[in-house]
Coordinates of C-alpha atoms in Angstrom, one line a residue:
Chain A
M24 CA 18.5 107.9 -135.9
A25 CA 21.9 107.4 -137.6
V26 CA 22.3 108.0 -141.3
V27 CA 25.0 106.2 -143.2
E28 CA 26.4 107.2 -146.6
F29 CA 27.6 104.7 -149.0
K30 CA 28.4 105.2 -152.8
G31 CA 26.5 108.5 -152.8
K32 CA 23.4 106.9 -151.2
K33 CA 22.0 107.7 -147.9
F34 CA 20.4 105.2 -145.6
E35 CA 18.7 105.9 -142.3
V36 CA 19.3 103.0 -139.8
D37 CA 18.7 102.1 -136.3
E38 CA 21.4 101.1 -133.7
D39 CA 21.5 97.5 -134.9
G40 CA 22.1 98.6 -138.5
F41 CA 18.6 97.8 -139.9
L42 CA 17.1 100.0 -142.5
Q43 CA 14.4 102.1 -141.1
R44 CA 12.4 102.0 -144.3
F45 CA 12.1 99.1 -146.7
E46 CA 11.6 101.4 -149.5
D47 CA 15.1 102.8 -149.0
W48 CA 16.7 99.5 -150.1
C49 CA 18.8 99.5 -153.2
P50 CA 21.5 97.0 -154.3
E51 CA 24.2 99.4 -152.7
W52 CA 22.7 98.6 -149.3
V53 CA 23.7 95.0 -149.7
E54 CA 27.3 96.1 -150.7
Y55 CA 27.4 98.3 -147.6
V56 CA 26.1 95.8 -145.1
K57 CA 28.0 92.7 -146.3
E58 CA 31.3 93.4 -144.4
S59 CA 29.7 93.9 -141.0
E60 CA 27.8 90.7 -141.6
G61 CA 31.0 88.7 -142.4
I62 CA 30.3 88.3 -146.1
K63 CA 33.0 88.8 -148.7
E64 CA 31.4 88.4 -151.8
I65 CA 27.7 88.4 -152.7
T66 CA 27.0 85.2 -154.6
E67 CA 23.9 84.0 -156.6
D68 CA 23.0 82.0 -153.5
H69 CA 23.0 85.1 -151.4
Q70 CA 20.9 86.9 -153.9
K71 CA 18.5 84.1 -154.1
V72 CA 17.9 84.4 -150.4
I73 CA 17.6 88.2 -150.4
D74 CA 15.2 88.0 -153.3
F75 CA 12.9 85.6 -151.8
L76 CA 12.9 87.5 -148.4
Q77 CA 12.0 90.7 -150.3
D78 CA 9.2 89.0 -152.3
Y79 CA 7.7 87.2 -149.3
Y80 CA 7.8 90.4 -147.5
K81 CA 6.2 92.5 -150.1
K82 CA 3.4 89.9 -150.5
N83 CA 2.8 89.0 -146.9
G84 CA 3.9 91.9 -144.9
I85 CA 6.1 89.9 -142.6
A86 CA 9.2 87.9 -142.9
P87 CA 8.9 84.2 -143.5
M88 CA 9.5 81.6 -140.9
V89 CA 12.9 79.9 -141.1
R90 CA 11.2 76.7 -142.3
I91 CA 9.6 78.4 -145.2
L92 CA 12.8 80.2 -146.2
S93 CA 14.5 76.8 -146.2
K94 CA 11.8 75.0 -148.2
V95 CA 11.4 77.7 -150.9
T96 CA 15.1 78.3 -151.4
G97 CA 16.2 74.8 -150.9
Y98 CA 18.9 75.9 -148.6
K99 CA 19.2 74.0 -145.3
L100 CA 19.6 76.1 -142.3
K101 CA 23.2 75.1 -142.1
Q102 CA 23.8 76.4 -145.7
I103 CA 21.9 79.6 -144.7
Y104 CA 24.5 80.1 -141.9
E105 CA 27.4 79.4 -144.3
L106 CA 26.0 82.2 -146.4
F107 CA 25.0 84.5 -143.8
P108 CA 27.0 84.0 -140.6
S109 CA 24.8 85.9 -138.2
G110 CA 21.8 83.9 -139.5
P111 CA 18.5 84.4 -141.4
G112 CA 17.4 87.2 -139.0
K113 CA 20.3 89.4 -138.3
G114 CA 22.1 88.6 -141.4
A115 CA 19.7 87.9 -144.4
C116 CA 16.8 90.0 -143.3
K117 CA 19.0 93.0 -142.6
M118 CA 20.6 92.9 -146.1
A119 CA 17.2 92.5 -147.7
G120 CA 16.1 95.5 -146.0
L121 CA 13.3 93.9 -144.0
P122 CA 12.4 95.3 -140.6
K123 CA 14.3 94.2 -137.5
P124 CA 12.9 91.0 -136.0
T125 CA 11.1 91.4 -132.9
G126 CA 9.6 89.5 -130.0
C127 CA 11.4 87.3 -127.3
V128 CA 14.7 87.0 -129.2
Chain B
M14 CA 30.5 111.5 -105.3
P15 CA 28.0 109.5 -107.2
K16 CA 27.3 110.6 -110.8
H17 CA 23.7 110.7 -110.4
E18 CA 21.4 111.6 -107.3
T19 CA 19.3 108.4 -106.5
P20 CA 17.1 109.3 -103.6
L21 CA 14.5 106.6 -104.3
L22 CA 17.0 103.8 -105.0
D23 CA 18.8 104.9 -101.8
Q24 CA 15.8 103.9 -99.8
L25 CA 16.4 100.3 -101.0
E26 CA 19.7 100.1 -99.1
S27 CA 17.9 99.7 -95.7
G28 CA 16.3 96.6 -94.5
P29 CA 17.7 93.1 -93.9
W30 CA 17.7 91.5 -97.4
P31 CA 20.8 92.0 -99.6
S32 CA 20.4 95.2 -101.4
F33 CA 20.9 95.2 -105.1
V34 CA 21.5 98.9 -105.0
S35 CA 24.4 98.7 -102.5
E36 CA 25.9 96.0 -104.6
I37 CA 25.7 98.0 -107.8
K38 CA 27.2 100.9 -105.9
R39 CA 30.1 98.9 -104.7
Q40 CA 30.6 97.6 -108.2
S41 CA 30.6 101.3 -109.4
E42 CA 33.1 102.3 -106.8
A43 CA 35.4 99.3 -107.5
R44 CA 35.5 100.4 -111.3
H45 CA 36.4 103.9 -110.4
Q46 CA 39.1 102.8 -108.1
K47 CA 40.6 100.5 -110.5
Q48 CA 40.3 102.6 -113.6
N49 CA 44.1 103.1 -113.8
E50 CA 44.9 99.5 -113.4
V51 CA 42.2 98.0 -115.8
E52 CA 41.7 99.2 -119.3
Y53 CA 38.0 99.0 -119.2
Q54 CA 36.6 98.2 -122.6
I55 CA 33.1 99.8 -122.0
P56 CA 32.6 103.1 -120.0
V57 CA 33.9 103.0 -116.5
D58 CA 30.7 104.7 -115.2
V59 CA 28.3 102.1 -116.7
C60 CA 27.1 101.1 -113.2
D61 CA 26.5 104.8 -112.3
D62 CA 24.4 105.3 -115.5
V63 CA 22.4 102.0 -114.7
L64 CA 21.5 103.5 -111.4
G65 CA 20.8 106.7 -113.0
V66 CA 18.4 105.3 -115.6
L67 CA 16.8 103.1 -113.1
E68 CA 16.2 106.0 -110.7
M69 CA 14.6 107.8 -113.7
S70 CA 12.4 104.9 -114.2
Y71 CA 11.4 104.9 -110.5
N72 CA 10.5 108.6 -110.9
D73 CA 8.4 108.5 -113.9
G74 CA 7.2 104.8 -113.5
T75 CA 8.2 103.8 -117.0
C76 CA 11.0 101.9 -118.7
H77 CA 13.8 103.6 -120.4
W78 CA 15.1 100.8 -122.9
K79 CA 14.2 101.0 -126.5
H80 CA 12.2 98.3 -128.2
G81 CA 14.1 95.1 -129.1
G82 CA 17.6 94.8 -130.4
I83 CA 19.3 92.3 -132.7
V84 CA 22.9 91.7 -132.0
G85 CA 24.9 88.4 -131.7
V86 CA 27.9 86.5 -132.6
F87 CA 28.7 85.1 -136.2
G88 CA 27.6 81.5 -136.6
Y89 CA 24.8 81.7 -134.0
G90 CA 21.3 83.2 -134.2
G91 CA 20.9 83.7 -130.5
G92 CA 22.6 83.9 -127.1
V93 CA 22.7 87.7 -126.9
I94 CA 19.8 90.1 -125.9
G95 CA 20.4 93.5 -127.5
R96 CA 19.3 96.5 -125.6
Y97 CA 19.6 100.2 -125.9
C98 CA 18.7 103.1 -123.5
D99 CA 16.2 105.5 -124.8
Q100 CA 18.2 108.3 -123.1
P101 CA 21.6 107.7 -124.4
D102 CA 22.6 111.4 -124.1
K103 CA 21.9 111.4 -120.4
F104 CA 23.2 107.9 -119.7
P105 CA 25.9 107.3 -122.3
G106 CA 27.4 104.4 -120.1
V107 CA 24.4 102.3 -120.9
A108 CA 23.7 103.5 -124.4
H109 CA 24.5 99.9 -125.4
F110 CA 23.5 97.4 -122.6
H111 CA 23.4 94.1 -124.2
T112 CA 22.9 90.9 -122.1
V113 CA 25.0 87.8 -122.9
R114 CA 23.6 84.4 -122.0
V115 CA 26.3 81.9 -121.0
N116 CA 25.4 78.2 -120.8
Q117 CA 25.6 77.1 -117.0
P118 CA 26.9 73.8 -115.8
A119 CA 24.1 71.4 -114.8
G120 CA 23.1 71.8 -111.2
K121 CA 25.1 75.2 -111.1
Y122 CA 28.1 73.8 -109.3
Y123 CA 31.2 75.9 -109.6
T124 CA 34.8 76.3 -108.7
T125 CA 36.0 79.6 -107.7
E126 CA 38.7 79.4 -110.3
Y127 CA 36.0 79.2 -113.0
L128 CA 34.1 82.1 -111.6
R129 CA 37.1 84.2 -111.1
Q130 CA 38.0 83.7 -114.8
L131 CA 34.5 84.7 -115.8
C132 CA 34.5 87.8 -113.6
D133 CA 37.9 88.9 -115.0
L134 CA 36.6 88.7 -118.5
W135 CA 33.3 90.5 -117.5
D136 CA 35.0 93.1 -115.5
F137 CA 37.3 93.9 -118.5
R138 CA 34.7 93.7 -121.4
G139 CA 31.4 94.3 -119.6
S140 CA 29.6 96.1 -116.8
G141 CA 30.6 93.8 -114.0
L142 CA 27.0 93.2 -113.3
T143 CA 25.4 89.8 -113.7
N144 CA 22.3 87.7 -112.9
M145 CA 23.0 84.5 -111.3
H146 CA 21.1 82.9 -112.9
G147 CA 18.4 83.7 -115.5
S148 CA 15.1 81.8 -114.9
T149 CA 15.9 79.4 -117.7
G150 CA 19.3 78.7 -116.0
D151 CA 21.9 80.7 -117.9
I152 CA 24.7 82.6 -116.4
V153 CA 23.5 86.2 -117.3
L154 CA 26.3 88.8 -118.1
L155 CA 24.4 92.1 -117.8
G156 CA 25.4 94.9 -120.0
T157 CA 28.0 95.4 -122.7
R158 CA 28.6 97.1 -126.0
T159 CA 28.2 95.5 -129.4
E160 CA 31.9 95.8 -130.3
Q161 CA 32.6 93.5 -127.3
L162 CA 30.4 90.6 -128.2
E163 CA 32.8 88.7 -130.5
E164 CA 35.6 89.5 -128.0
I165 CA 33.8 88.0 -125.1
F166 CA 32.8 84.9 -127.2
G167 CA 36.2 84.5 -128.3
V168 CA 37.6 84.4 -124.6
L169 CA 34.6 82.1 -123.5
T170 CA 35.2 79.6 -126.2
H171 CA 39.0 79.6 -126.6
E172 CA 40.2 80.2 -123.1
M173 CA 37.3 78.9 -120.9
N174 CA 36.0 76.1 -123.1
Q175 CA 32.5 77.7 -122.5
D176 CA 29.6 78.2 -124.9
L177 CA 26.7 80.7 -125.0
G178 CA 23.1 79.9 -123.9
G179 CA 20.0 80.0 -126.2
S180 CA 17.6 82.7 -127.1
G181 CA 15.1 83.1 -129.9
S182 CA 12.9 80.5 -131.6
N183 CA 15.0 77.6 -130.7
L184 CA 15.9 75.1 -128.0
R185 CA 16.8 77.2 -124.9
T186 CA 19.3 76.4 -122.4
P187 CA 18.2 73.2 -120.6
A188 CA 18.3 73.1 -116.7
C189 CA 18.0 70.6 -114.1
C190 CA 17.7 69.9 -110.3
L191 CA 20.7 68.9 -108.4
G192 CA 19.6 65.4 -108.9
E193 CA 21.9 62.5 -107.7
S194 CA 24.7 64.9 -106.9
R195 CA 23.0 65.6 -103.3
C196 CA 19.6 64.3 -103.1
E197 CA 18.4 60.8 -102.2
F198 CA 15.1 61.2 -104.0
A199 CA 16.7 61.4 -107.5
C200 CA 15.4 58.8 -109.7
Y201 CA 18.0 59.2 -112.5
D202 CA 21.1 61.4 -113.0
T203 CA 19.4 64.7 -114.0
Q204 CA 22.6 66.6 -114.6
E205 CA 24.0 63.8 -116.9
L206 CA 20.9 63.8 -119.0
C207 CA 20.6 67.6 -119.0
Y208 CA 24.3 67.8 -120.1
Q209 CA 24.0 65.0 -122.8
L210 CA 20.9 66.5 -124.3
T211 CA 22.3 70.1 -124.2
M212 CA 25.4 68.6 -126.2
E213 CA 23.3 66.6 -128.6
Y214 CA 21.2 69.4 -129.6
Q215 CA 23.7 72.2 -130.0
D216 CA 22.6 73.0 -133.4
E217 CA 19.0 73.4 -132.2
L218 CA 20.1 75.6 -129.4
H219 CA 22.3 77.9 -131.4
R220 CA 20.5 78.4 -134.6
P221 CA 16.8 79.2 -134.3
A222 CA 14.9 76.7 -136.6
F223 CA 11.8 76.3 -134.7
P224 CA 8.3 78.0 -134.9
Y225 CA 8.9 79.3 -131.5
K226 CA 11.1 78.7 -128.3
F227 CA 11.3 75.3 -126.9
K228 CA 12.5 74.4 -123.4
F229 CA 13.8 71.3 -121.6
K230 CA 13.9 70.9 -117.8
F231 CA 14.9 67.9 -115.8
D232 CA 13.5 67.1 -112.5
G233 CA 14.9 64.0 -110.5
C234 CA 11.5 63.3 -108.8
P235 CA 8.1 64.7 -108.7
N236 CA 8.9 67.5 -106.2
G237 CA 9.9 69.4 -109.2
C238 CA 12.9 71.5 -107.9
V239 CA 13.5 72.9 -111.3
A240 CA 9.7 73.2 -111.9
S241 CA 9.9 71.5 -115.2
I242 CA 6.2 70.8 -115.3
A243 CA 5.5 74.5 -115.3
R244 CA 8.5 75.9 -117.2
S245 CA 9.4 73.5 -119.9
D246 CA 7.7 72.7 -123.2
M247 CA 9.2 69.1 -122.5
S248 CA 9.4 68.2 -118.9
F249 CA 11.4 65.0 -117.7
I250 CA 10.3 64.0 -114.3
G251 CA 11.9 61.1 -112.5
T252 CA 9.9 58.3 -110.9
W253 CA 10.0 54.6 -110.2
R254 CA 7.7 51.6 -110.9
D255 CA 8.4 49.0 -108.2
E256 CA 8.0 49.4 -104.4
I257 CA 8.7 52.1 -102.0
R258 CA 11.5 50.7 -99.7
I259 CA 10.4 50.7 -96.1
D260 CA 13.0 50.6 -93.1
Q261 CA 10.5 49.6 -90.3
E262 CA 13.1 50.5 -87.6
A263 CA 13.4 54.1 -88.8
V264 CA 9.5 54.3 -89.1
A265 CA 9.4 53.4 -85.3
A266 CA 12.1 56.1 -84.8
Y267 CA 9.8 58.7 -86.4
I268 CA 6.8 57.5 -84.3
G269 CA 9.0 57.5 -81.2
G270 CA 10.1 61.1 -81.9
E271 CA 13.8 60.3 -82.3
L272 CA 13.7 61.3 -85.9
K273 CA 12.1 64.7 -86.9
P274 CA 9.4 64.6 -89.6
N275 CA 10.3 66.4 -93.0
A276 CA 13.9 66.4 -91.8
G277 CA 12.9 69.2 -89.4
A278 CA 11.5 71.5 -92.0
H279 CA 8.8 72.5 -89.7
A280 CA 10.9 72.8 -86.5
D281 CA 10.2 76.5 -86.0
G282 CA 6.4 76.0 -85.6
E283 CA 4.4 74.5 -82.8
W284 CA 3.0 71.4 -84.5
G285 CA 3.0 69.0 -81.6
P286 CA 4.6 65.5 -81.6
F287 CA 4.6 63.6 -84.9
D288 CA 1.5 61.7 -85.6
I289 CA 2.0 59.3 -88.4
Q290 CA -1.6 58.7 -88.9
K291 CA -2.5 62.3 -89.2
E292 CA 0.5 63.5 -91.0
V293 CA 1.3 60.6 -93.4
I294 CA -1.4 58.0 -93.7
D295 CA -4.4 60.2 -93.7
L296 CA -2.8 62.6 -96.2
C297 CA -1.8 60.0 -98.7
P298 CA -3.8 61.0 -101.9
S299 CA -4.6 57.5 -102.9
Q300 CA -5.2 56.3 -99.3
C301 CA -3.0 53.3 -99.9
M302 CA -1.1 53.3 -96.5
S303 CA -1.9 51.8 -93.2
L304 CA -0.3 50.8 -89.9
E305 CA -0.6 47.2 -88.9
D306 CA 1.0 46.1 -85.5
G307 CA 3.2 49.2 -85.6
K308 CA 4.4 48.4 -89.2
L309 CA 3.9 50.7 -92.0
V310 CA 2.3 49.1 -95.0
I311 CA 1.9 50.5 -98.5
D312 CA -0.1 49.1 -101.2
N313 CA 2.3 50.1 -104.0
K314 CA -0.1 49.3 -106.9
E315 CA -2.3 52.2 -105.8
C316 CA 0.5 54.6 -105.0
V317 CA 0.7 57.6 -107.4
R318 CA 4.3 58.4 -106.3
C319 CA 3.3 61.8 -105.0
M320 CA 6.4 61.8 -102.7
H321 CA 4.4 63.0 -99.7
C322 CA 5.4 60.0 -97.4
I323 CA 9.0 60.0 -98.6
N324 CA 9.2 63.7 -98.0
T325 CA 7.8 63.2 -94.5
M326 CA 10.0 60.3 -93.4
P327 CA 13.2 60.4 -95.7
R328 CA 15.1 58.2 -93.3
A329 CA 12.5 55.4 -93.3
L330 CA 11.0 55.6 -97.0
R331 CA 12.9 55.5 -100.0
I332 CA 12.3 55.5 -103.8
G333 CA 11.9 52.1 -105.5
N334 CA 14.9 50.5 -107.4
D335 CA 13.2 50.3 -110.9
R336 CA 13.7 53.9 -111.9
G337 CA 13.1 56.0 -114.8
L338 CA 11.3 59.3 -115.7
S339 CA 7.9 60.4 -117.2
I340 CA 7.8 62.8 -120.1
L341 CA 5.3 65.6 -120.0
V342 CA 4.8 68.2 -122.7
G343 CA 3.3 71.5 -123.4
A344 CA 3.9 73.9 -120.4
K345 CA 3.9 77.5 -121.2
A346 CA 3.0 81.1 -119.9
P347 CA -0.4 82.7 -120.7
I348 CA 0.5 84.3 -124.0
L349 CA -1.3 83.6 -126.3
D350 CA -4.1 81.4 -125.4
G351 CA -3.6 80.8 -121.6
A352 CA -1.2 79.2 -119.2
Q353 CA -0.5 75.6 -119.4
M354 CA 1.4 73.0 -117.4
S355 CA 2.8 70.0 -119.1
S356 CA 0.6 67.0 -119.8
L357 CA 1.6 63.5 -119.4
L358 CA 2.8 61.9 -122.7
V359 CA 5.1 59.0 -121.7
P360 CA 4.4 57.6 -118.2
F361 CA 7.6 55.6 -117.8
I362 CA 10.7 55.4 -119.8
K363 CA 14.1 54.1 -118.7
V364 CA 17.1 56.5 -118.5
E365 CA 19.9 54.6 -120.0
P366 CA 22.9 56.0 -122.0
P367 CA 23.0 57.0 -125.0
Y368 CA 19.3 57.8 -124.2
D369 CA 18.0 56.8 -127.7
E370 CA 14.5 56.1 -126.5
I371 CA 14.2 59.6 -124.9
K372 CA 15.8 61.2 -128.0
E373 CA 13.3 59.5 -130.2
V374 CA 10.4 61.0 -128.4
I375 CA 12.0 64.5 -128.6
E376 CA 12.7 64.2 -132.2
N377 CA 9.2 62.8 -133.1
V378 CA 7.6 65.7 -131.3
W379 CA 10.0 68.2 -133.1
D380 CA 9.4 66.9 -136.5
W381 CA 5.7 67.3 -136.0
W382 CA 5.8 70.7 -134.4
M383 CA 8.5 72.1 -136.8
E384 CA 6.2 71.2 -139.7
E385 CA 2.8 71.9 -138.2
G386 CA 3.4 74.6 -135.6
K387 CA 2.3 78.2 -136.7
N388 CA 4.6 81.1 -136.3
R389 CA 5.2 81.7 -132.6
E390 CA 3.0 78.9 -131.6
R391 CA 4.3 77.0 -128.6
L392 CA 4.1 73.2 -128.5
G393 CA 1.3 73.5 -125.9
E394 CA -0.8 75.5 -128.3
T395 CA -0.1 73.3 -131.2
I396 CA -1.4 70.3 -129.1
K397 CA -4.5 72.3 -128.2
R398 CA -5.2 73.3 -131.8
L399 CA -4.4 70.0 -133.4
S400 CA -5.3 67.6 -130.5
F401 CA -3.5 65.4 -128.0
Q402 CA -4.5 62.5 -130.3
K403 CA -2.5 63.9 -133.1
L404 CA 0.5 64.1 -130.7
L405 CA 0.1 60.5 -129.8
E406 CA 0.0 59.5 -133.5
V407 CA 3.2 61.3 -134.3
T408 CA 5.0 60.1 -131.4
G409 CA 3.8 56.5 -131.9
I410 CA 2.4 56.3 -128.4
K411 CA -0.9 54.2 -127.8
P412 CA -3.5 56.2 -125.8
M413 CA -3.9 55.1 -122.3
P414 CA -6.0 56.1 -119.3
Q415 CA -3.0 57.8 -117.7
H416 CA -3.1 60.2 -120.6
V417 CA -6.1 62.0 -119.0
Q418 CA -7.3 63.2 -115.7
E419 CA -10.8 62.5 -116.7
P420 CA -12.4 61.5 -120.0
R421 CA -14.2 64.1 -122.1
H422 CA -17.7 65.0 -121.1
N423 CA -18.8 66.5 -124.4
P424 CA -19.9 64.1 -127.2
Y425 CA -18.1 66.0 -130.1
I426 CA -16.1 62.8 -130.9
F427 CA -14.3 62.5 -134.2
W428 CA -14.0 59.1 -135.9
K429 CA -11.5 58.1 -138.6
E430 CA -13.4 57.0 -141.7
E431 CA -11.7 53.6 -141.6
E432 CA -13.1 53.0 -138.3
V433 CA -16.7 53.3 -139.3
P434 CA -18.3 50.6 -141.5
G435 CA -19.4 51.9 -144.8
G436 CA -17.2 55.0 -144.6
W437 CA -18.4 58.6 -145.3
Q438 CA -19.6 58.2 -149.0
R439 CA -23.4 58.0 -148.7
D440 CA -25.8 58.5 -151.5
I441 CA -28.9 60.5 -150.5
K442 CA -31.0 58.7 -153.0
E443 CA -30.5 55.4 -151.1
F444 CA -31.6 57.1 -147.9
R445 CA -34.6 58.5 -149.5
K446 CA -35.7 55.0 -150.5
L447 CA -36.4 54.3 -146.9
H448 CA -37.2 57.8 -145.7
Q449 CA -39.6 60.0 -147.9
R450 CA -39.2 63.7 -147.7

């Protein structure tokens, strides 16, 4: 597994750049990932999505369905893609430090 | 000199069927020969390493790809299937081996110009290996590295006017039979409907928003040449509702032996002379055909449009003129709760641009399933869990006998409260006045 260093922090990641351990997440991780996910500046809207994903994951042990993400944050899927160009899975979940989406993707 | 010894795979080069091993070896040679001309963007020995890792799997009987993989292009949530080798040091050529799904033209008709352009792109930025085509229909570009994905997508869209296919919990790439392009059985223009709905629902195809995957397939008639009834959540199957057109002269020519039954499909067997009674009339599932004074008669109101007689005597019998399609829903593979074929939802609907009636059915089904479907629950499973009745309600379709193969045999029948005089609110004291404890 690769280890990346950013602003003095070390992160263990897989080939797709997902954090290996949710506990390793810290705000610096978001700063580190944003460029590779096509994001210039982290806005409040970004943060709101990230916060919700983390809360939901801590509470339920899984990532929320897209529909729930939309409903709770109030962002339509189109807006989520405007915020996170690679989408809620590859983009937002990665930044939030959630495990890599699996299944028939 | 090959990079890896492949004694097991080498055995698959003999025999009459086209050998995938020989083909990959040819591609490998071509890459090595042209490596001074082409500036390959992924390792030149990718094909050698594919064979190497496959030989390893043949030896130890297990796969050598890591679990999952999440890669893609900006703006889309699917289209690329990421894959990494679990022996990257031994086979660096396939350390990344992502698959790119490219949306195929309906009916899979191509010009060599288009295919050459695609091959030039893939030679340069991929492995040069493909799957023509994936089961869902996509052109499958097999094996490239993450850095190449946006590059490939750029060329596809900017230079080839070509988009990616679908993957993930969304509308997957729709596919159809050849339809009216070269089949006299086609009851509607499958390619056109497939194309138009693909374009209409691009958002649903590229950005996963569903509880799970969802597939469309379009068959021109009940023969099911794209297998929509088994392989799509929503199956569109052509049919007609007037009479089968009979050319009695051609019927006589079949009986007389001048025309071969089934267009000669059984010409290599010893089946004896054509016997219309035995091969058509007696095999009709609804027994609605007869021969009267040498003329074929069909009782069309009893015909279930199974296609058997038309398939057997294509020069004499033709589909009706009042055409449309049936919509069936819910087909899926076994996981989780068992395999399903699609069930009839709309017996007949006309196929007329801009297809508003058909889109209405689709969108009603989606509105319901997107709201009610559980995580990773196919439409067929949602119907099982919440009932076919619920599906009829949300699509605004009246229940009719055609909706069932047979009525239920158990008596666990739900009633709506408003259907029952007095409703559900009962007072036990009232009951006790007539019935002592």
